[in-house]
Amino acid sequence: MLRHGLFSRLHRLQALCQLHQPQSSSLRLASAWINPLISHVDPGRAQEVNAEKLFTSPEVQELLTKLTGADLQNKIFRSRRISTPQNRSHYALMTDERWEKTMERMQEEAQHFLQFIPLKEPRVETTETLIVDKEIAGFDKSKFVFTDISFDATDQDRTVVVREVDGSLRTATPEEHDRMNRVYYEKSNRPVVEPAVFSDPYLQDALDRNEHEFLMDWACMYFEVDDPKFISLSKTVYDRIIATKNFDSLYSTRHFGTLVFYLAINNNLPPLLNFFANLGQLSECASLVRLQKSLYPDWRLAIGSYDSDFKILQDYVKQNTRFKQELGDVASTDQSDVYGILKGVISTKLPTLRFNVTMTLDDCFCFLCQAYLHASWALNVNDGHILDELRNFTLFRN
Amino acid sequence: MTTLRAFTQIRFNTVNFFQRRTQQELWKTIRSVSKSGEKKGRRSTRQPERPLHRFYRIGAGPLRVQFPGLNAPLEVKEEQPMKIIEQTPEEMKDGQLAIRKQLEERGKTKKRNKEKLHPLERGFSGNQVVGQKLGPPPNVEGANLENFQSYCLEIKRTSNMTGVFGRVHTMSALVITGNGQGLAGYAVGKAPLHRTSVAIIKAMGMASRRLFFVELLENRTIYQDFYAECRNTRVFAQRRPPGFGIVCHPRLIRICEVIGIKDIYVKVEGSTTNYLALTHAFITGLLNQETHQQLADRKGLHVVEMDPNRHFLPQKVASPMQSAVKAEDELTEMDRLNLDDFYGEGRYPLKKQKPPPFYANLPEHLEAEWRKHPFRNQKDVMVRLLADGMVPRWTRTARREVAEEKSRLMEQGVIPIPTGIGLSRIIPKKEGN
């Protein structure tokens, strides 16, 4: 009888809490992921952005996956210290067929390690007052916290309410909620005191040592993704990466997608464009522009369905003349921004193209001719450098 | 100038027992042992013969006198008369005790004769040479062996029965030498009884002339797990990851050091004290290894390494050079075998579980364990609190500082002096007294 009564009370309380769920969509401020310091989005538009929804849309996810890259040898499966160090290497005998199959399986395995961290807005800090019982005001000098530790309650949906000293009953703040979770269900990876590396000067030390990936992984272990501290920490790390142009530290890790999204949603592409251009990846540059245009669709700037990668990039540079300075990094001294990117692409691509087995020589030649035509068209001059490269290439081909 | 006369000893009846006998006779009186006593081993219980003449220094006495020709050069300059210096009281005291002191010290210094070796450089047991570093062997013509290191693995006395001499004993020494980079050699040297060092030197010389080369994986471990045997000794060696160290029989540790193996685990079964058989078995196993390149050529397949530190990402280590790589349908059952099972000849070392201690299930022990149970997390919490800086470190220095501060306050009268067991009541002195 008593138990029944207790349960029904608990359920009533739960229902009450659900009834008073804060309405997050009704009055929303600008996304936490829009940083006015690096943003080039006009403020009116920034107000409308729904970062969570944009991030989870399949089109964006696909583009982000493509942009993340998958470097098995030097990034995803590089030699790491693992918890069972006494294990020795295995050796096996393989045919060519078996080798290829194994490598394919490793590619799939790598995708498992590249799952993006969910991008969330910081959780709402407001609380709801459920009941005010004036008659028990001043019942004690301390607040009472009631926590639902029944079997089916998870850490996220657990009911936690606080009886204030003045007699009012309110839902717990997220911080109180976390503390109660920690009291009843301790997790070894979440000690009470926040690790010192998440704040300066130790944060800067870690970043100076290029420990970006380790730091972000640890942050994921320690914080919930919608914790305001996690979001501000991620933003700090990303901002410092952008400032030092150290994209390589997170490239081909699970955090790179978020970084790309952060730059795209702030409409600040030049640093990343320069990074990809330096790697000689024209298609990645184009994907980045596609991503940006899908986040902020505009019929005047839309991408045609038959546009080549180069055309997309070229259009982007034309439409954003204000980035001339930033893109000039690659563009060197020339008048056209396109030329710089193109030069980067060609100069890095050429040596790799020659020895790339999967690409036939004709493909290479087509690519180069196309590049050359675009370049000459854009520059309206016969550029000696590109011509030389082409000549060399044709010689090599013959 | 003092005269000698006052110190001249005047003797009466100078011829006594001690002066009538020679030194040898005198010693005999206290050292002599009868024939039957000697058989019973009483010789060792007697006083040793002390070289007393060594302690008597001419001219040493209350006054130090220089006698030309005895304790001073014969030609004395005429201007300088005989020199007499008075002794200080301390020197006089020392002089009387000099002999005793010297004798007492002799026993001590004898023990200190040998230099103390570092624990890592000591041999297998006591002060014995077995297991100590012996340094490089002498250079063989045309070869410089200076970076070699040698170890003696065994010294034993062997015997042989002959018709003429009866039982003839011989010293036999097993020595291994190597440069720590795969080059090594071992040999047994023999010498007549008690000529141990000769046996070792002979063995060292022979070992340096019979060198062999062992291929090592990454210059630190063996290529594959192997099984090898010699007589009743069976050896199971296993490849290990970097940083594992050498875990094996002490003699095998020395062999590994000399060859340059850094990570290995070896289990020895059967006779573990036949060191020659042990050495022979282990080295045979090492020499019978095949490298990855040889394996790839023999099998016509890629040899692929999968490192757990790289999430088992395959890396080609060797590919067949002579022939083309086999296709999947050409493979036999043998080719599909797990490589680790391939080399062990189907033999595995016996893995014995450590038996639980006798007290494991005693009620007292179980109760004691249960009493500890509430405090099982205490240490972790302590470490965590110290690491987070929540609790100040209660070090010796901190404790002293607190105590000093407290005592200062007590002296000033800020804190009352505690009335403990010895200070139950402090009765102030009356001013009148």
PDB file of C-alpha atoms in Angstrom, chain B residues 166-417:
ATOM      1  CA  GLY B 166      93.758 -43.021 -10.693  1.00  0.00           C
ATOM      2  CA  ARG B 167      91.086 -40.353 -10.551  1.00  0.00           C
ATOM      3  CA  VAL B 168      92.307 -37.281 -12.457  1.00  0.00           C
ATOM      4  CA  HIS B 169      90.425 -34.046 -11.873  1.00  0.00           C
ATOM      5  CA  THR B 170      90.129 -31.299 -14.462  1.00  0.00           C
ATOM      6  CA  MET B 171      88.613 -27.807 -14.258  1.00  0.00           C
ATOM      7  CA  SER B 172      86.170 -27.036 -17.040  1.00  0.00           C
ATOM      8  CA  ALA B 173      84.786 -23.557 -17.797  1.00  0.00           C
ATOM      9  CA  LEU B 174      81.918 -22.594 -20.138  1.00  0.00           C
ATOM     10  CA  VAL B 175      82.378 -19.088 -21.512  1.00  0.00           C
ATOM     11  CA  ILE B 176      80.217 -17.054 -23.898  1.00  0.00           C
ATOM     12  CA  THR B 177      81.379 -13.906 -25.640  1.00  0.00           C
ATOM     13  CA  GLY B 178      79.593 -11.521 -27.984  1.00  0.00           C
ATOM     14  CA  ASN B 179      79.314  -7.928 -29.193  1.00  0.00           C
ATOM     15  CA  GLY B 180      75.645  -7.308 -28.370  1.00  0.00           C
ATOM     16  CA  GLN B 181      74.787  -6.915 -32.069  1.00  0.00           C
ATOM     17  CA  GLY B 182      74.095 -10.491 -33.040  1.00  0.00           C
ATOM     18  CA  LEU B 183      77.672 -11.770 -33.112  1.00  0.00           C
ATOM     19  CA  ALA B 184      78.568 -14.297 -30.397  1.00  0.00           C
ATOM     20  CA  GLY B 185      80.472 -17.473 -29.621  1.00  0.00           C
ATOM     21  CA  TYR B 186      80.765 -19.993 -26.821  1.00  0.00           C
ATOM     22  CA  ALA B 187      83.271 -22.671 -25.847  1.00  0.00           C
ATOM     23  CA  VAL B 188      84.344 -24.973 -23.035  1.00  0.00           C
ATOM     24  CA  GLY B 189      87.948 -24.610 -21.816  1.00  0.00           C
ATOM     25  CA  LYS B 190      89.758 -27.150 -19.650  1.00  0.00           C
ATOM     26  CA  ALA B 191      92.744 -26.952 -17.327  1.00  0.00           C
ATOM     27  CA  PRO B 192      94.330 -29.050 -14.520  1.00  0.00           C
ATOM     28  CA  LEU B 193      92.865 -28.974 -11.053  1.00  0.00           C
ATOM     29  CA  HIS B 194      92.800 -25.532  -9.336  1.00  0.00           C
ATOM     30  CA  ARG B 195      93.833 -23.779 -12.548  1.00  0.00           C
ATOM     31  CA  THR B 196      90.376 -22.223 -12.946  1.00  0.00           C
ATOM     32  CA  SER B 197      91.618 -19.003 -14.477  1.00  0.00           C
ATOM     33  CA  VAL B 198      93.577 -20.925 -17.095  1.00  0.00           C
ATOM     34  CA  ALA B 199      90.422 -22.807 -18.037  1.00  0.00           C
ATOM     35  CA  ILE B 200      88.468 -19.557 -18.358  1.00  0.00           C
ATOM     36  CA  ILE B 201      91.134 -17.899 -20.475  1.00  0.00           C
ATOM     37  CA  LYS B 202      91.360 -20.924 -22.737  1.00  0.00           C
ATOM     38  CA  ALA B 203      87.578 -20.973 -23.122  1.00  0.00           C
ATOM     39  CA  MET B 204      87.480 -17.243 -23.880  1.00  0.00           C
ATOM     40  CA  GLY B 205      90.092 -17.640 -26.590  1.00  0.00           C
ATOM     41  CA  MET B 206      88.246 -20.537 -28.156  1.00  0.00           C
ATOM     42  CA  ALA B 207      84.882 -18.779 -27.954  1.00  0.00           C
ATOM     43  CA  SER B 208      86.236 -15.739 -29.797  1.00  0.00           C
ATOM     44  CA  ARG B 209      87.389 -18.024 -32.607  1.00  0.00           C
ATOM     45  CA  ARG B 210      84.028 -19.769 -33.037  1.00  0.00           C
ATOM     46  CA  LEU B 211      81.658 -16.881 -33.688  1.00  0.00           C
ATOM     47  CA  PHE B 212      78.179 -17.155 -35.172  1.00  0.00           C
ATOM     48  CA  PHE B 213      75.630 -14.517 -36.196  1.00  0.00           C
ATOM     49  CA  VAL B 214      72.039 -14.388 -34.973  1.00  0.00           C
ATOM     50  CA  GLU B 215      69.440 -12.420 -36.980  1.00  0.00           C
ATOM     51  CA  LEU B 216      67.323 -10.224 -34.707  1.00  0.00           C
ATOM     52  CA  LEU B 217      63.936  -8.636 -35.310  1.00  0.00           C
ATOM     53  CA  GLU B 218      64.220  -4.833 -35.007  1.00  0.00           C
ATOM     54  CA  ASN B 219      67.574  -5.460 -33.327  1.00  0.00           C
ATOM     55  CA  ARG B 220      65.852  -6.405 -30.106  1.00  0.00           C
ATOM     56  CA  THR B 221      63.942  -9.674 -30.193  1.00  0.00           C
ATOM     57  CA  ILE B 222      63.626 -12.985 -31.992  1.00  0.00           C
ATOM     58  CA  TYR B 223      61.763 -13.459 -35.281  1.00  0.00           C
ATOM     59  CA  GLN B 224      59.403 -16.147 -34.103  1.00  0.00           C
ATOM     60  CA  ASP B 225      58.571 -18.293 -31.110  1.00  0.00           C
ATOM     61  CA  PHE B 226      60.665 -21.443 -31.183  1.00  0.00           C
ATOM     62  CA  TYR B 227      61.155 -24.725 -29.416  1.00  0.00           C
ATOM     63  CA  ALA B 228      64.618 -26.271 -29.089  1.00  0.00           C
ATOM     64  CA  GLU B 229      66.094 -29.116 -27.112  1.00  0.00           C
ATOM     65  CA  CYS B 230      69.416 -30.638 -26.161  1.00  0.00           C
ATOM     66  CA  ARG B 231      69.655 -33.772 -24.040  1.00  0.00           C
ATOM     67  CA  ASN B 232      67.070 -33.369 -21.296  1.00  0.00           C
ATOM     68  CA  THR B 233      66.732 -29.585 -21.636  1.00  0.00           C
ATOM     69  CA  ARG B 234      63.766 -28.177 -23.511  1.00  0.00           C
ATOM     70  CA  VAL B 235      63.597 -24.475 -24.321  1.00  0.00           C
ATOM     71  CA  PHE B 236      60.496 -22.472 -25.345  1.00  0.00           C
ATOM     72  CA  ALA B 237      61.385 -18.945 -26.450  1.00  0.00           C
ATOM     73  CA  GLN B 238      58.788 -16.304 -27.204  1.00  0.00           C
ATOM     74  CA  ARG B 239      58.939 -13.002 -29.065  1.00  0.00           C
ATOM     75  CA  ARG B 240      57.943 -10.027 -26.955  1.00  0.00           C
ATOM     76  CA  PRO B 241      57.025  -6.333 -27.562  1.00  0.00           C
ATOM     77  CA  PRO B 242      59.543  -3.525 -26.986  1.00  0.00           C
ATOM     78  CA  GLY B 243      60.118  -2.671 -23.351  1.00  0.00           C
ATOM     79  CA  PHE B 244      59.302  -6.151 -22.076  1.00  0.00           C
ATOM     80  CA  GLY B 245      62.859  -6.993 -21.057  1.00  0.00           C
ATOM     81  CA  ILE B 246      64.589 -10.333 -20.713  1.00  0.00           C
ATOM     82  CA  VAL B 247      62.580 -12.769 -18.641  1.00  0.00           C
ATOM     83  CA  CYS B 248      64.305 -16.141 -18.462  1.00  0.00           C
ATOM     84  CA  HIS B 249      66.821 -18.439 -16.794  1.00  0.00           C
ATOM     85  CA  PRO B 250      69.772 -16.435 -15.343  1.00  0.00           C
ATOM     86  CA  ARG B 251      72.290 -18.118 -17.671  1.00  0.00           C
ATOM     87  CA  LEU B 252      70.045 -17.315 -20.632  1.00  0.00           C
ATOM     88  CA  ILE B 253      69.863 -13.688 -19.495  1.00  0.00           C
ATOM     89  CA  ARG B 254      73.650 -13.462 -19.897  1.00  0.00           C
ATOM     90  CA  ILE B 255      73.485 -15.159 -23.274  1.00  0.00           C
ATOM     91  CA  CYS B 256      70.772 -12.741 -24.434  1.00  0.00           C
ATOM     92  CA  GLU B 257      72.798  -9.759 -23.213  1.00  0.00           C
ATOM     93  CA  VAL B 258      75.840 -10.915 -25.094  1.00  0.00           C
ATOM     94  CA  ILE B 259      73.904 -11.514 -28.315  1.00  0.00           C
ATOM     95  CA  GLY B 260      71.897  -8.296 -28.047  1.00  0.00           C
ATOM     96  CA  ILE B 261      68.384  -9.643 -27.432  1.00  0.00           C
ATOM     97  CA  LYS B 262      66.438  -7.112 -25.398  1.00  0.00           C
ATOM     98  CA  ASP B 263      62.898  -8.463 -25.222  1.00  0.00           C
ATOM     99  CA  ILE B 264      62.254 -12.155 -24.811  1.00  0.00           C
ATOM    100  CA  TYR B 265      60.508 -14.686 -22.622  1.00  0.00           C
ATOM    101  CA  VAL B 266      62.020 -18.159 -22.327  1.00  0.00           C
ATOM    102  CA  LYS B 267      60.653 -21.109 -20.429  1.00  0.00           C
ATOM    103  CA  VAL B 268      63.064 -23.951 -19.710  1.00  0.00           C
ATOM    104  CA  GLU B 269      61.685 -27.372 -18.998  1.00  0.00           C
ATOM    105  CA  GLY B 270      63.470 -30.565 -18.032  1.00  0.00           C
ATOM    106  CA  SER B 271      67.010 -30.165 -16.750  1.00  0.00           C
ATOM    107  CA  THR B 272      67.682 -26.537 -15.885  1.00  0.00           C
ATOM    108  CA  THR B 273      71.123 -27.143 -14.390  1.00  0.00           C
ATOM    109  CA  ASN B 274      72.909 -28.685 -17.348  1.00  0.00           C
ATOM    110  CA  TYR B 275      74.172 -25.323 -18.497  1.00  0.00           C
ATOM    111  CA  LEU B 276      76.046 -26.585 -21.515  1.00  0.00           C
ATOM    112  CA  ALA B 277      72.939 -28.331 -22.844  1.00  0.00           C
ATOM    113  CA  LEU B 278      70.892 -25.218 -22.037  1.00  0.00           C
ATOM    114  CA  THR B 279      73.266 -22.948 -23.951  1.00  0.00           C
ATOM    115  CA  HIS B 280      73.428 -25.349 -26.832  1.00  0.00           C
ATOM    116  CA  ALA B 281      69.651 -25.744 -27.074  1.00  0.00           C
ATOM    117  CA  PHE B 282      68.964 -22.001 -26.929  1.00  0.00           C
ATOM    118  CA  ILE B 283      71.589 -21.093 -29.490  1.00  0.00           C
ATOM    119  CA  THR B 284      70.501 -23.869 -31.835  1.00  0.00           C
ATOM    120  CA  GLY B 285      66.980 -22.475 -31.659  1.00  0.00           C
ATOM    121  CA  LEU B 286      68.231 -18.952 -32.379  1.00  0.00           C
ATOM    122  CA  LEU B 287      70.264 -20.078 -35.364  1.00  0.00           C
ATOM    123  CA  ASN B 288      67.387 -22.084 -36.837  1.00  0.00           C
ATOM    124  CA  GLN B 289      65.132 -19.003 -37.081  1.00  0.00           C
ATOM    125  CA  GLU B 290      64.079 -17.702 -40.461  1.00  0.00           C
ATOM    126  CA  THR B 291      63.755 -14.025 -41.281  1.00  0.00           C
ATOM    127  CA  HIS B 292      60.562 -12.534 -42.685  1.00  0.00           C
ATOM    128  CA  GLN B 293      62.158 -12.224 -46.095  1.00  0.00           C
ATOM    129  CA  GLN B 294      63.097 -15.912 -46.096  1.00  0.00           C
ATOM    130  CA  LEU B 295      59.594 -16.803 -44.980  1.00  0.00           C
ATOM    131  CA  ALA B 296      58.018 -14.709 -47.737  1.00  0.00           C
ATOM    132  CA  ASP B 297      60.259 -16.288 -50.360  1.00  0.00           C
ATOM    133  CA  ARG B 298      59.591 -19.804 -49.117  1.00  0.00           C
ATOM    134  CA  LYS B 299      55.828 -19.383 -48.947  1.00  0.00           C
ATOM    135  CA  GLY B 300      55.345 -17.031 -51.900  1.00  0.00           C
ATOM    136  CA  LEU B 301      53.143 -14.751 -49.770  1.00  0.00           C
ATOM    137  CA  HIS B 302      53.373 -11.315 -48.192  1.00  0.00           C
ATOM    138  CA  VAL B 303      54.435 -11.258 -44.558  1.00  0.00           C
ATOM    139  CA  VAL B 304      52.246  -8.701 -42.831  1.00  0.00           C
ATOM    140  CA  GLU B 305      52.733  -7.172 -39.392  1.00  0.00           C
ATOM    141  CA  MET B 306      49.703  -6.140 -37.345  1.00  0.00           C
ATOM    142  CA  ASP B 307      50.593  -3.972 -34.392  1.00  0.00           C
ATOM    143  CA  PRO B 308      48.092  -3.638 -31.531  1.00  0.00           C
ATOM    144  CA  ASN B 309      49.377  -0.088 -30.950  1.00  0.00           C
ATOM    145  CA  ARG B 310      48.155   0.748 -34.464  1.00  0.00           C
ATOM    146  CA  HIS B 311      44.828  -1.004 -34.066  1.00  0.00           C
ATOM    147  CA  PHE B 312      46.204  -3.990 -36.018  1.00  0.00           C
ATOM    148  CA  LEU B 313      46.608  -1.946 -39.199  1.00  0.00           C
ATOM    149  CA  PRO B 314      48.452  -4.336 -41.546  1.00  0.00           C
ATOM    150  CA  GLN B 315      51.919  -3.333 -42.708  1.00  0.00           C
ATOM    151  CA  LYS B 316      53.800  -5.324 -45.330  1.00  0.00           C
ATOM    152  CA  VAL B 317      57.106  -6.416 -43.839  1.00  0.00           C
ATOM    153  CA  ALA B 318      58.352  -8.652 -46.627  1.00  0.00           C
ATOM    154  CA  SER B 319      57.186  -9.755 -50.077  1.00  0.00           C
ATOM    155  CA  PRO B 320      58.513 -12.655 -52.174  1.00  0.00           C
ATOM    156  CA  MET B 321      61.428 -11.500 -54.300  1.00  0.00           C
ATOM    157  CA  GLN B 322      62.102 -14.549 -56.454  1.00  0.00           C
ATOM    158  CA  SER B 323      58.580 -15.639 -57.350  1.00  0.00           C
ATOM    159  CA  ALA B 324      55.200 -13.971 -57.880  1.00  0.00           C
ATOM    160  CA  VAL B 325      52.750 -13.765 -54.999  1.00  0.00           C
ATOM    161  CA  LYS B 326      50.440 -16.786 -54.815  1.00  0.00           C
ATOM    162  CA  ALA B 327      46.719 -16.405 -55.497  1.00  0.00           C
ATOM    163  CA  GLU B 328      44.043 -17.340 -52.998  1.00  0.00           C
ATOM    164  CA  ASP B 329      43.095 -20.617 -54.757  1.00  0.00           C
ATOM    165  CA  GLU B 330      46.703 -21.847 -54.843  1.00  0.00           C
ATOM    166  CA  LEU B 331      46.956 -21.903 -51.057  1.00  0.00           C
ATOM    167  CA  THR B 332      47.244 -25.169 -49.165  1.00  0.00           C
ATOM    168  CA  GLU B 333      46.064 -25.900 -45.654  1.00  0.00           C
ATOM    169  CA  MET B 334      49.644 -25.385 -44.429  1.00  0.00           C
ATOM    170  CA  ASP B 335      49.693 -21.843 -45.794  1.00  0.00           C
ATOM    171  CA  ARG B 336      46.570 -20.934 -43.918  1.00  0.00           C
ATOM    172  CA  LEU B 337      48.052 -21.970 -40.571  1.00  0.00           C
ATOM    173  CA  ASN B 338      48.404 -19.363 -37.855  1.00  0.00           C
ATOM    174  CA  LEU B 339      52.026 -18.239 -37.969  1.00  0.00           C
ATOM    175  CA  ASP B 340      52.473 -18.592 -34.213  1.00  0.00           C
ATOM    176  CA  ASP B 341      51.419 -22.245 -34.377  1.00  0.00           C
ATOM    177  CA  PHE B 342      53.658 -22.818 -37.333  1.00  0.00           C
ATOM    178  CA  TYR B 343      57.006 -22.854 -35.606  1.00  0.00           C
ATOM    179  CA  GLY B 344      56.437 -24.467 -32.208  1.00  0.00           C
ATOM    180  CA  GLU B 345      56.555 -28.079 -33.527  1.00  0.00           C
ATOM    181  CA  GLY B 346      53.186 -28.459 -31.856  1.00  0.00           C
ATOM    182  CA  ARG B 347      54.767 -28.029 -28.448  1.00  0.00           C
ATOM    183  CA  TYR B 348      53.734 -25.498 -25.861  1.00  0.00           C
ATOM    184  CA  PRO B 349      55.343 -24.711 -22.507  1.00  0.00           C
ATOM    185  CA  LEU B 350      53.511 -25.957 -19.477  1.00  0.00           C
ATOM    186  CA  LYS B 351      51.536 -23.126 -17.938  1.00  0.00           C
ATOM    187  CA  LYS B 352      51.110 -23.889 -14.280  1.00  0.00           C
ATOM    188  CA  GLN B 353      48.768 -21.757 -12.283  1.00  0.00           C
ATOM    189  CA  LYS B 354      50.206 -20.507  -9.051  1.00  0.00           C
ATOM    190  CA  PRO B 355      48.534 -22.453  -6.262  1.00  0.00           C
ATOM    191  CA  PRO B 356      46.697 -20.280  -3.735  1.00  0.00           C
ATOM    192  CA  PRO B 357      48.544 -19.865  -0.428  1.00  0.00           C
ATOM    193  CA  PHE B 358      47.628 -22.268   2.380  1.00  0.00           C
ATOM    194  CA  TYR B 359      45.812 -19.549   4.292  1.00  0.00           C
ATOM    195  CA  ALA B 360      43.589 -18.512   1.397  1.00  0.00           C
ATOM    196  CA  ASN B 361      40.485 -20.169   2.771  1.00  0.00           C
ATOM    197  CA  LEU B 362      41.154 -19.981   6.491  1.00  0.00           C
ATOM    198  CA  PRO B 363      38.300 -18.289   8.348  1.00  0.00           C
ATOM    199  CA  GLU B 364      40.728 -15.878  10.059  1.00  0.00           C
ATOM    200  CA  HIS B 365      42.118 -14.731   6.739  1.00  0.00           C
ATOM    201  CA  LEU B 366      38.701 -14.329   5.201  1.00  0.00           C
ATOM    202  CA  GLU B 367      37.574 -12.319   8.168  1.00  0.00           C
ATOM    203  CA  ALA B 368      40.636 -10.097   8.009  1.00  0.00           C
ATOM    204  CA  GLU B 369      39.963  -9.477   4.321  1.00  0.00           C
ATOM    205  CA  TRP B 370      36.372  -8.614   5.117  1.00  0.00           C
ATOM    206  CA  ARG B 371      37.494  -6.184   7.801  1.00  0.00           C
ATOM    207  CA  LYS B 372      39.611  -4.396   5.205  1.00  0.00           C
ATOM    208  CA  HIS B 373      36.663  -4.174   2.838  1.00  0.00           C
ATOM    209  CA  PRO B 374      35.210  -0.826   3.998  1.00  0.00           C
ATOM    210  CA  PHE B 375      38.575   0.853   3.371  1.00  0.00           C
ATOM    211  CA  ARG B 376      39.155  -0.551  -0.105  1.00  0.00           C
ATOM    212  CA  ASN B 377      38.769   2.787  -1.864  1.00  0.00           C
ATOM    213  CA  GLN B 378      40.520   4.879   0.754  1.00  0.00           C
ATOM    214  CA  LYS B 379      43.883   4.971  -0.966  1.00  0.00           C
ATOM    215  CA  ASP B 380      42.435   5.946  -4.334  1.00  0.00           C
ATOM    216  CA  VAL B 381      40.453   8.736  -2.734  1.00  0.00           C
ATOM    217  CA  MET B 382      43.534   9.935  -0.897  1.00  0.00           C
ATOM    218  CA  VAL B 383      45.537  10.030  -4.113  1.00  0.00           C
ATOM    219  CA  ARG B 384      42.728  11.823  -5.904  1.00  0.00           C
ATOM    220  CA  LEU B 385      42.351  14.433  -3.151  1.00  0.00           C
ATOM    221  CA  LEU B 386      46.095  15.053  -3.061  1.00  0.00           C
ATOM    222  CA  ALA B 387      46.234  15.296  -6.851  1.00  0.00           C
ATOM    223  CA  ASP B 388      43.392  17.798  -6.928  1.00  0.00           C
ATOM    224  CA  GLY B 389      45.034  19.862  -4.208  1.00  0.00           C
ATOM    225  CA  MET B 390      41.978  19.499  -1.943  1.00  0.00           C
ATOM    226  CA  VAL B 391      44.112  18.294   0.947  1.00  0.00           C
ATOM    227  CA  PRO B 392      47.475  19.816   1.861  1.00  0.00           C
ATOM    228  CA  ARG B 393      50.347  17.362   1.766  1.00  0.00           C
ATOM    229  CA  TRP B 394      51.073  16.271   5.345  1.00  0.00           C
ATOM    230  CA  THR B 395      54.784  15.842   4.789  1.00  0.00           C
ATOM    231  CA  ARG B 396      57.517  15.711   7.404  1.00  0.00           C
ATOM    232  CA  THR B 397      58.412  19.349   6.719  1.00  0.00           C
ATOM    233  CA  ALA B 398      54.803  20.468   7.016  1.00  0.00           C
ATOM    234  CA  ARG B 399      54.394  18.584  10.285  1.00  0.00           C
ATOM    235  CA  ARG B 400      57.517  20.135  11.713  1.00  0.00           C
ATOM    236  CA  GLU B 401      56.394  23.622  10.712  1.00  0.00           C
ATOM    237  CA  VAL B 402      53.036  23.121  12.403  1.00  0.00           C
ATOM    238  CA  ALA B 403      54.701  21.782  15.545  1.00  0.00           C
ATOM    239  CA  GLU B 404      57.149  24.678  15.677  1.00  0.00           C
ATOM    240  CA  GLU B 405      54.346  27.185  15.265  1.00  0.00           C
ATOM    241  CA  LYS B 406      52.405  25.486  18.029  1.00  0.00           C
ATOM    242  CA  SER B 407      55.316  25.443  20.404  1.00  0.00           C
ATOM    243  CA  ARG B 408      55.974  29.125  19.710  1.00  0.00           C
ATOM    244  CA  LEU B 409      52.368  29.960  20.559  1.00  0.00           C
ATOM    245  CA  MET B 410      52.615  27.917  23.746  1.00  0.00           C
ATOM    246  CA  GLU B 411      55.752  29.716  24.803  1.00  0.00           C
ATOM    247  CA  GLN B 412      53.969  33.008  24.294  1.00  0.00           C
ATOM    248  CA  GLY B 413      51.049  31.725  26.306  1.00  0.00           C
ATOM    249  CA  VAL B 414      48.524  31.949  23.476  1.00  0.00           C
ATOM    250  CA  ILE B 415      47.717  28.256  23.737  1.00  0.00           C
ATOM    251  CA  PRO B 416      47.718  26.588  27.158  1.00  0.00           C
ATOM    252  CA  ILE B 417      50.366  23.932  27.669  1.00  0.00           C
TER     253      ILE B 417
END
